[in-house]
Amino acid sequence: MLPICREKQRQLSQQYQQQTLAHAILLQGITGSGTEALAQWLIELLICQAPLSSNDAVTGEVINLACGQCKACLLRKSKSYPDHLLLTSENKTLGVDDIRRGNAFLEKTAHLGVVKTILIPQAQIMTVAASNALLKTLEEPSANSYIVLITDDLDSLLPTIISRCAIYTIRPMVGEALLAQLKTSLHENTQVRNDSAMNSGINANAFVNLSQLAELTDEDVFQAFQHFNQCFLAYLNHGKSESDLLNQLVDNIHALRWLEKITCNLVRQYYLVKDPEQTNLVVNKEISIQMLNQIYQAIISSNKLIKSFTQANRQYVGAQLLMTINDIVRPST
Ligand SMILES: [Zn+2]
């Protein structure tokens, strides 16, 4: 389990123990954030007939785990467990027939277990018809059934679906939590990933697997990312490139995610550069870690707004965000 998922794992464990788990559970996080592993753990736990308890190494709180040895666990391992259904699609969308298959599955009595589980790993590819078909099931859940949905793009889901799920969001860490995480992971994790385009040569554990992101696979997008990175640093450090930056925020679908990613990496830099004078930082010394954390929060707030808005409103939210960032780093001007 990735460290950034552990808090949600503890939370879900507690709800499992108290039997307060929601029937529909939506795990949200960008690709590589560990939502799949979290879903897998949860479903294994729900299926298991003799679950174990262990204490979390960090907080001492109880985490529940599947035993791996009971009849249900053994059948699951051999992929012949009858009361779980995985709803995926080879196509770009998950259609209404797939969801109906899921609904029919839930209506039947469990063969072996007490509960029935469905996993939808890419909830955002459901068509509108599929979403509506699922909605009825979410509104009137059959007894002892759990539907676990995963998405990397919450905004692509119908609000009616979202409103009927318990949502667990996995985010990269910032601030003190990030520092603590870095200290732990630098020791325990031997697999060092290097997102060199971002970090200017700093080796660190990436919190997310970035290999699937467009800027790392498409040369044109990579060039656009480099340009955006330069503009943002010029804006942070000197207040330059504002209109260029704003145009990119409005026109480039990746730009807001890049802003979040660059800022998150700047925060990481602060903790990774072992230089008391901080001379290796790509941002000015006047820009403190507190400022970067504030900027990161502002970006996250804008992120949700800007995605759902039209072109004109994106312009407005983008401009507001840049003003906010400017006020954070240059409060006197
Ligand atoms: Zn078991």
CSV table of C-alpha atoms and ligand atoms in Angstrom, one decimal:
chain,number,residue,atom,x,y,z
A,1,MET,CA,0.0,0.0,0.0
A,2,LEU,CA,1.4,3.4,-1.0
A,3,PRO,CA,1.9,5.7,2.0
A,4,ILE,CA,-0.5,8.3,0.6
A,5,CYS,CA,-3.3,5.6,0.7
A,6,ARG,CA,-2.7,4.5,4.3
A,7,GLU,CA,-4.9,7.1,5.9
A,8,LYS,CA,-7.8,6.0,3.8
A,9,GLN,CA,-7.0,2.4,4.5
A,10,ARG,CA,-7.2,3.1,8.2
A,11,GLN,CA,-10.4,5.0,7.8
A,12,LEU,CA,-12.0,2.2,5.7
A,13,SER,CA,-10.8,-0.4,8.2
A,14,GLN,CA,-12.4,1.5,11.0
A,15,GLN,CA,-15.7,1.7,9.1
A,16,TYR,CA,-15.4,-2.0,8.3
A,17,GLN,CA,-15.0,-2.8,12.0
A,18,GLN,CA,-18.0,-0.5,12.9
A,19,GLN,CA,-20.0,-1.9,10.1
A,20,THR,CA,-20.6,1.6,8.8
A,21,LEU,CA,-19.1,1.1,5.3
A,22,ALA,CA,-21.1,2.7,2.5
A,23,HIS,CA,-22.6,0.4,-0.1
A,24,ALA,CA,-21.0,2.5,-2.9
A,25,ILE,CA,-17.4,3.5,-2.4
A,26,LEU,CA,-15.7,5.8,-4.8
A,27,LEU,CA,-11.9,6.0,-4.8
A,28,GLN,CA,-10.5,9.0,-6.5
A,29,GLY,CA,-6.9,9.7,-7.4
A,30,ILE,CA,-4.6,10.3,-10.4
A,31,THR,CA,-3.1,7.3,-12.2
A,32,GLY,CA,-0.5,5.7,-10.1
A,33,SER,CA,-1.8,7.1,-6.8
A,34,GLY,CA,-2.6,3.6,-5.5
A,35,THR,CA,-6.4,3.6,-5.8
A,36,GLU,CA,-6.3,0.2,-7.5
A,37,ALA,CA,-4.3,-1.4,-4.7
A,38,LEU,CA,-6.6,0.2,-2.1
A,39,ALA,CA,-9.7,-1.1,-3.9
A,40,GLN,CA,-8.1,-4.6,-4.1
A,41,TRP,CA,-7.3,-4.6,-0.4
A,42,LEU,CA,-10.9,-3.6,0.4
A,43,ILE,CA,-12.5,-6.1,-1.8
A,44,GLU,CA,-10.3,-8.9,-0.5
A,45,LEU,CA,-11.2,-7.9,3.0
A,46,LEU,CA,-14.9,-7.8,2.3
A,47,ILE,CA,-14.7,-11.3,0.7
A,48,CYS,CA,-12.6,-12.9,3.4
A,49,GLN,CA,-14.4,-15.1,6.0
A,50,ALA,CA,-11.8,-14.9,8.7
A,51,PRO,CA,-10.2,-11.4,8.4
A,52,LEU,CA,-7.1,-10.6,10.4
A,53,SER,CA,-6.2,-7.4,12.3
A,54,SER,CA,-2.8,-5.8,12.4
A,55,ASN,CA,-1.5,-2.6,13.8
A,56,ASP,CA,-0.5,0.2,11.6
A,57,ALA,CA,3.3,0.8,11.9
A,58,VAL,CA,2.9,4.5,12.1
A,59,THR,CA,-0.2,5.2,14.2
A,60,GLY,CA,-0.8,1.9,15.9
A,61,GLU,CA,-4.4,1.9,14.6
A,62,VAL,CA,-6.0,-1.4,13.7
A,63,ILE,CA,-5.9,-2.3,10.0
A,64,ASN,CA,-7.9,-5.3,8.8
A,65,LEU,CA,-6.6,-7.7,6.2
A,66,ALA,CA,-7.9,-10.7,4.3
A,67,CYS,CA,-6.5,-13.9,5.8
A,68,GLY,CA,-5.5,-15.4,2.5
A,69,GLN,CA,-6.3,-18.9,3.7
A,70,CYS,CA,-10.0,-19.3,4.1
A,71,LYS,CA,-12.2,-20.9,1.4
A,72,ALA,CA,-13.2,-17.5,0.0
A,73,CYS,CA,-9.7,-16.2,-0.1
A,74,LEU,CA,-8.4,-19.3,-1.8
A,75,LEU,CA,-11.1,-19.2,-4.4
A,76,ARG,CA,-10.4,-15.5,-5.0
A,77,LYS,CA,-6.7,-16.3,-5.5
A,78,SER,CA,-7.5,-18.9,-8.0
A,79,LYS,CA,-9.9,-16.4,-9.7
A,80,SER,CA,-12.9,-18.7,-9.3
A,81,TYR,CA,-14.6,-16.8,-6.4
A,82,PRO,CA,-18.3,-16.5,-7.5
A,83,ASP,CA,-19.5,-13.5,-5.6
A,84,HIS,CA,-17.3,-10.8,-7.0
A,85,LEU,CA,-17.6,-9.1,-10.4
A,86,LEU,CA,-15.1,-7.0,-12.2
A,87,LEU,CA,-16.8,-4.5,-14.6
A,88,THR,CA,-14.2,-3.4,-17.2
A,89,SER,CA,-14.4,-2.7,-20.9
A,90,GLU,CA,-12.0,-3.3,-23.8
A,91,ASN,CA,-13.7,-0.3,-25.4
A,92,LYS,CA,-13.4,3.4,-24.6
A,93,THR,CA,-16.6,3.3,-22.8
A,94,LEU,CA,-18.4,1.1,-20.3
A,95,GLY,CA,-21.9,0.6,-21.6
A,96,VAL,CA,-25.4,0.1,-20.3
A,97,ASP,CA,-25.2,-3.7,-20.9
A,98,ASP,CA,-22.1,-4.0,-18.7
A,99,ILE,CA,-23.9,-2.2,-15.9
A,100,ARG,CA,-27.1,-4.4,-16.4
A,101,ARG,CA,-24.8,-7.4,-16.0
A,102,GLY,CA,-23.7,-6.0,-12.7
A,103,ASN,CA,-27.2,-5.3,-11.6
A,104,ALA,CA,-28.3,-8.8,-12.4
A,105,PHE,CA,-25.3,-10.1,-10.5
A,106,LEU,CA,-26.3,-8.2,-7.4
A,107,GLU,CA,-29.9,-9.4,-7.6
A,108,LYS,CA,-29.0,-13.1,-7.2
A,109,THR,CA,-28.2,-14.6,-3.8
A,110,ALA,CA,-24.5,-15.0,-3.0
A,111,HIS,CA,-23.2,-18.5,-3.8
A,112,LEU,CA,-20.6,-18.7,-1.1
A,113,GLY,CA,-20.0,-15.6,0.8
A,114,VAL,CA,-22.1,-13.3,2.8
A,115,VAL,CA,-21.4,-10.3,0.7
A,116,LYS,CA,-21.4,-9.5,-3.0
A,117,THR,CA,-18.9,-7.1,-4.5
A,118,ILE,CA,-18.5,-5.3,-7.8
A,119,LEU,CA,-15.4,-3.4,-8.9
A,120,ILE,CA,-15.6,-0.7,-11.6
A,121,PRO,CA,-12.0,0.3,-12.1
A,122,GLN,CA,-12.6,3.1,-14.6
A,123,ALA,CA,-15.9,4.7,-13.5
A,124,GLN,CA,-15.3,7.8,-15.7
A,125,ILE,CA,-15.7,5.7,-18.9
A,126,MET,CA,-19.3,4.9,-18.1
A,127,THR,CA,-21.7,6.2,-20.7
A,128,VAL,CA,-24.6,8.4,-19.5
A,129,ALA,CA,-27.0,5.4,-20.1
A,130,ALA,CA,-24.7,3.2,-18.1
A,131,SER,CA,-24.5,5.7,-15.3
A,132,ASN,CA,-28.3,6.0,-15.1
A,133,ALA,CA,-28.6,2.2,-15.0
A,134,LEU,CA,-26.1,2.1,-12.1
A,135,LEU,CA,-28.0,4.9,-10.3
A,136,LYS,CA,-31.0,2.8,-9.5
A,137,THR,CA,-28.8,0.2,-7.9
A,138,LEU,CA,-27.0,2.9,-5.9
A,139,GLU,CA,-30.3,4.3,-4.7
A,140,GLU,CA,-31.7,0.9,-3.7
A,141,PRO,CA,-28.7,-1.2,-2.8
A,142,SER,CA,-29.4,-4.9,-2.3
A,143,ALA,CA,-28.4,-6.2,1.2
A,144,ASN,CA,-24.8,-7.0,1.8
A,145,SER,CA,-23.6,-5.7,-1.5
A,146,TYR,CA,-20.7,-3.3,-2.1
A,147,ILE,CA,-19.8,-1.4,-5.3
A,148,VAL,CA,-16.3,0.0,-5.4
A,149,LEU,CA,-15.7,2.5,-8.1
A,150,ILE,CA,-12.3,4.0,-9.1
A,151,THR,CA,-11.7,7.1,-11.1
A,152,ASP,CA,-8.9,9.4,-12.0
A,153,ASP,CA,-11.3,12.1,-13.3
A,154,LEU,CA,-14.2,12.9,-10.9
A,155,ASP,CA,-15.5,15.6,-13.1
A,156,SER,CA,-16.4,13.1,-15.8
A,157,LEU,CA,-18.8,11.4,-13.5
A,158,LEU,CA,-22.5,12.4,-13.3
A,159,PRO,CA,-23.1,14.4,-10.2
A,160,THR,CA,-26.0,12.1,-9.3
A,161,ILE,CA,-23.5,9.2,-9.2
A,162,ILE,CA,-21.0,11.1,-7.1
A,163,SER,CA,-23.7,12.2,-4.6
A,164,ARG,CA,-24.6,8.6,-3.9
A,165,CYS,CA,-21.1,7.4,-3.2
A,166,ALA,CA,-18.8,7.8,-0.2
A,167,ILE,CA,-15.8,9.5,-1.8
A,168,TYR,CA,-12.2,8.8,-0.7
A,169,THR,CA,-9.7,11.1,-2.4
A,170,ILE,CA,-6.0,10.2,-2.6
A,171,ARG,CA,-3.8,13.3,-3.0
A,172,PRO,CA,0.0,13.8,-3.0
A,173,MET,CA,1.1,15.2,0.3
A,174,VAL,CA,2.4,18.7,1.0
A,175,GLY,CA,4.0,20.5,4.0
A,176,GLU,CA,4.9,18.6,7.1
A,177,ALA,CA,3.2,15.4,6.0
A,178,LEU,CA,5.3,15.4,2.9
A,179,LEU,CA,8.5,15.9,4.8
A,180,ALA,CA,7.7,13.0,7.2
A,181,GLN,CA,6.8,10.8,4.2
A,182,LEU,CA,10.0,11.7,2.4
A,183,LYS,CA,12.1,10.8,5.4
A,184,THR,CA,10.4,7.4,5.7
A,185,SER,CA,10.4,6.5,2.1
A,186,LEU,CA,14.0,7.5,1.4
A,187,HIS,CA,15.0,5.0,4.0
A,188,GLU,CA,12.6,2.2,3.3
A,189,ASN,CA,12.3,2.3,-0.5
A,190,THR,CA,15.2,1.1,-2.6
A,191,GLN,CA,13.4,1.6,-5.8
A,192,VAL,CA,14.2,5.2,-6.7
A,193,ARG,CA,12.3,6.8,-9.5
A,194,ASN,CA,13.6,9.9,-11.0
A,195,ASP,CA,11.3,12.4,-12.7
A,196,SER,CA,14.2,14.2,-14.1
A,197,ALA,CA,12.3,16.6,-16.3
A,198,MET,CA,10.8,18.1,-13.2
A,199,ASN,CA,13.5,17.8,-10.6
A,200,SER,CA,16.6,19.0,-12.4
A,201,GLY,CA,18.5,16.0,-11.3
A,202,ILE,CA,17.1,15.4,-7.8
A,203,ASN,CA,16.6,11.8,-7.0
A,204,ALA,CA,13.5,11.1,-5.0
A,205,ASN,CA,10.7,8.6,-4.7
A,206,ALA,CA,7.9,9.8,-6.9
A,207,PHE,CA,4.6,9.6,-5.1
A,208,VAL,CA,2.9,8.7,-8.3
A,209,ASN,CA,3.8,6.8,-11.3
A,210,LEU,CA,4.1,9.5,-14.0
A,211,SER,CA,5.0,7.2,-16.9
A,212,GLN,CA,1.5,7.4,-18.4
A,213,LEU,CA,1.3,11.1,-18.5
A,214,ALA,CA,1.2,12.8,-21.9
A,215,GLU,CA,4.3,15.0,-21.4
A,216,LEU,CA,6.5,12.0,-20.8
A,217,THR,CA,5.4,10.1,-23.9
A,218,ASP,CA,4.6,12.8,-26.4
A,219,GLU,CA,7.4,15.1,-27.6
A,220,ASP,CA,5.2,18.0,-28.5
A,221,VAL,CA,3.4,17.9,-25.1
A,222,PHE,CA,6.8,17.7,-23.4
A,223,GLN,CA,7.9,20.9,-25.2
A,224,ALA,CA,4.7,22.6,-24.2
A,225,PHE,CA,5.3,21.4,-20.6
A,226,GLN,CA,8.8,22.8,-20.6
A,227,HIS,CA,7.6,26.1,-21.9
A,228,PHE,CA,4.8,26.2,-19.3
A,229,ASN,CA,7.3,25.3,-16.5
A,230,GLN,CA,9.6,28.2,-17.6
A,231,CYS,CA,6.7,30.7,-17.7
A,232,PHE,CA,5.5,29.7,-14.3
A,233,LEU,CA,8.9,30.0,-12.7
A,234,ALA,CA,9.3,33.4,-14.4
A,235,TYR,CA,6.0,34.4,-12.9
A,236,LEU,CA,6.8,33.1,-9.5
A,237,ASN,CA,10.3,34.7,-9.3
A,238,HIS,CA,9.8,37.9,-11.3
A,239,GLY,CA,6.1,38.4,-12.0
A,240,LYS,CA,6.8,38.0,-15.7
A,241,SER,CA,5.0,36.0,-18.4
A,242,GLU,CA,1.5,36.5,-16.9
A,243,SER,CA,-0.5,36.7,-20.1
A,244,ASP,CA,1.4,33.8,-21.7
A,245,LEU,CA,0.7,31.8,-18.6
A,246,LEU,CA,-3.0,32.7,-18.6
A,247,ASN,CA,-3.4,31.8,-22.3
A,248,GLN,CA,-1.9,28.3,-21.5
A,249,LEU,CA,-4.2,27.9,-18.5
A,250,VAL,CA,-7.2,28.6,-20.7
A,251,ASP,CA,-6.2,26.8,-23.8
A,252,ASN,CA,-4.1,23.8,-22.7
A,253,ILE,CA,-6.0,21.0,-21.1
A,254,HIS,CA,-2.9,19.8,-19.2
A,255,ALA,CA,-1.9,23.2,-17.8
A,256,LEU,CA,-3.7,23.2,-14.5
A,257,ARG,CA,-2.5,19.7,-13.7
A,258,TRP,CA,1.0,20.9,-14.6
A,259,LEU,CA,0.6,23.8,-12.2
A,260,GLU,CA,-0.3,21.4,-9.4
A,261,LYS,CA,2.6,19.1,-10.4
A,262,ILE,CA,5.2,21.8,-10.6
A,263,THR,CA,4.2,23.3,-7.3
A,264,CYS,CA,4.1,20.0,-5.6
A,265,ASN,CA,7.7,19.3,-6.9
A,266,LEU,CA,8.9,22.7,-5.8
A,267,VAL,CA,7.7,21.8,-2.3
A,268,ARG,CA,9.5,18.6,-2.5
A,269,GLN,CA,12.7,20.4,-3.6
A,270,TYR,CA,12.7,22.4,-0.4
A,271,TYR,CA,13.0,19.3,1.6
A,272,LEU,CA,15.3,17.4,-0.7
A,273,VAL,CA,18.0,20.1,-1.3
A,274,LYS,CA,20.5,19.7,1.5
A,275,ASP,CA,21.8,23.2,1.2
A,276,PRO,CA,21.4,25.5,4.2
A,277,GLU,CA,21.5,28.5,1.9
A,278,GLN,CA,19.0,26.9,-0.5
A,279,THR,CA,21.0,28.2,-3.4
A,280,ASN,CA,20.1,25.3,-5.6
A,281,LEU,CA,16.4,26.0,-5.5
A,282,VAL,CA,14.8,27.1,-8.8
A,283,VAL,CA,12.6,29.6,-6.9
A,284,ASN,CA,13.9,32.7,-5.2
A,285,LYS,CA,15.0,32.5,-1.6
A,286,GLU,CA,12.2,35.0,-0.7
A,287,ILE,CA,9.6,32.4,-1.7
A,288,SER,CA,9.1,30.4,1.4
A,289,ILE,CA,7.8,26.9,1.9
A,290,GLN,CA,4.7,28.4,3.5
A,291,MET,CA,4.1,30.4,0.4
A,292,LEU,CA,4.4,27.3,-1.8
A,293,ASN,CA,2.0,25.5,0.4
A,294,GLN,CA,-0.5,28.3,0.1
A,295,ILE,CA,-0.1,28.4,-3.7
A,296,TYR,CA,-0.7,24.6,-3.8
A,297,GLN,CA,-3.9,25.0,-1.9
A,298,ALA,CA,-5.1,27.8,-4.2
A,299,ILE,CA,-4.3,25.7,-7.3
A,300,ILE,CA,-6.3,22.8,-5.9
A,301,SER,CA,-9.3,25.0,-5.2
A,302,SER,CA,-9.2,26.4,-8.7
A,303,ASN,CA,-8.7,23.0,-10.3
A,304,LYS,CA,-12.2,21.8,-9.7
A,305,LEU,CA,-13.8,25.1,-10.8
A,306,ILE,CA,-11.8,25.6,-14.0
A,307,LYS,CA,-12.5,22.1,-15.4
A,308,SER,CA,-16.2,22.5,-15.4
A,309,PHE,CA,-16.3,26.0,-16.7
A,310,THR,CA,-16.7,27.4,-20.2
A,311,GLN,CA,-13.8,29.1,-22.0
A,312,ALA,CA,-14.8,32.6,-20.8
A,313,ASN,CA,-15.0,31.4,-17.2
A,314,ARG,CA,-11.8,29.5,-17.4
A,315,GLN,CA,-10.2,32.8,-18.3
A,316,TYR,CA,-11.7,34.4,-15.2
A,317,VAL,CA,-10.7,31.6,-12.8
A,318,GLY,CA,-7.2,31.4,-14.4
A,319,ALA,CA,-6.7,35.2,-13.9
A,320,GLN,CA,-8.0,35.0,-10.4
A,321,LEU,CA,-5.6,32.2,-9.6
A,322,LEU,CA,-2.6,34.1,-11.0
A,323,MET,CA,-3.6,37.1,-8.9
A,324,THR,CA,-3.8,35.0,-5.8
A,325,ILE,CA,-0.4,33.5,-6.5
A,326,ASN,CA,1.1,36.9,-7.1
A,327,ASP,CA,-0.4,38.2,-3.8
A,328,ILE,CA,1.1,35.3,-2.0
A,329,VAL,CA,4.7,35.7,-3.3
A,330,ARG,CA,4.6,39.5,-3.5
A,331,PRO,CA,2.2,40.7,-0.8
A,332,SER,CA,3.5,44.3,-0.8
A,333,THR,CA,2.9,45.0,-4.5
B,1,ZN,ZN,-9.8,-15.2,4.1
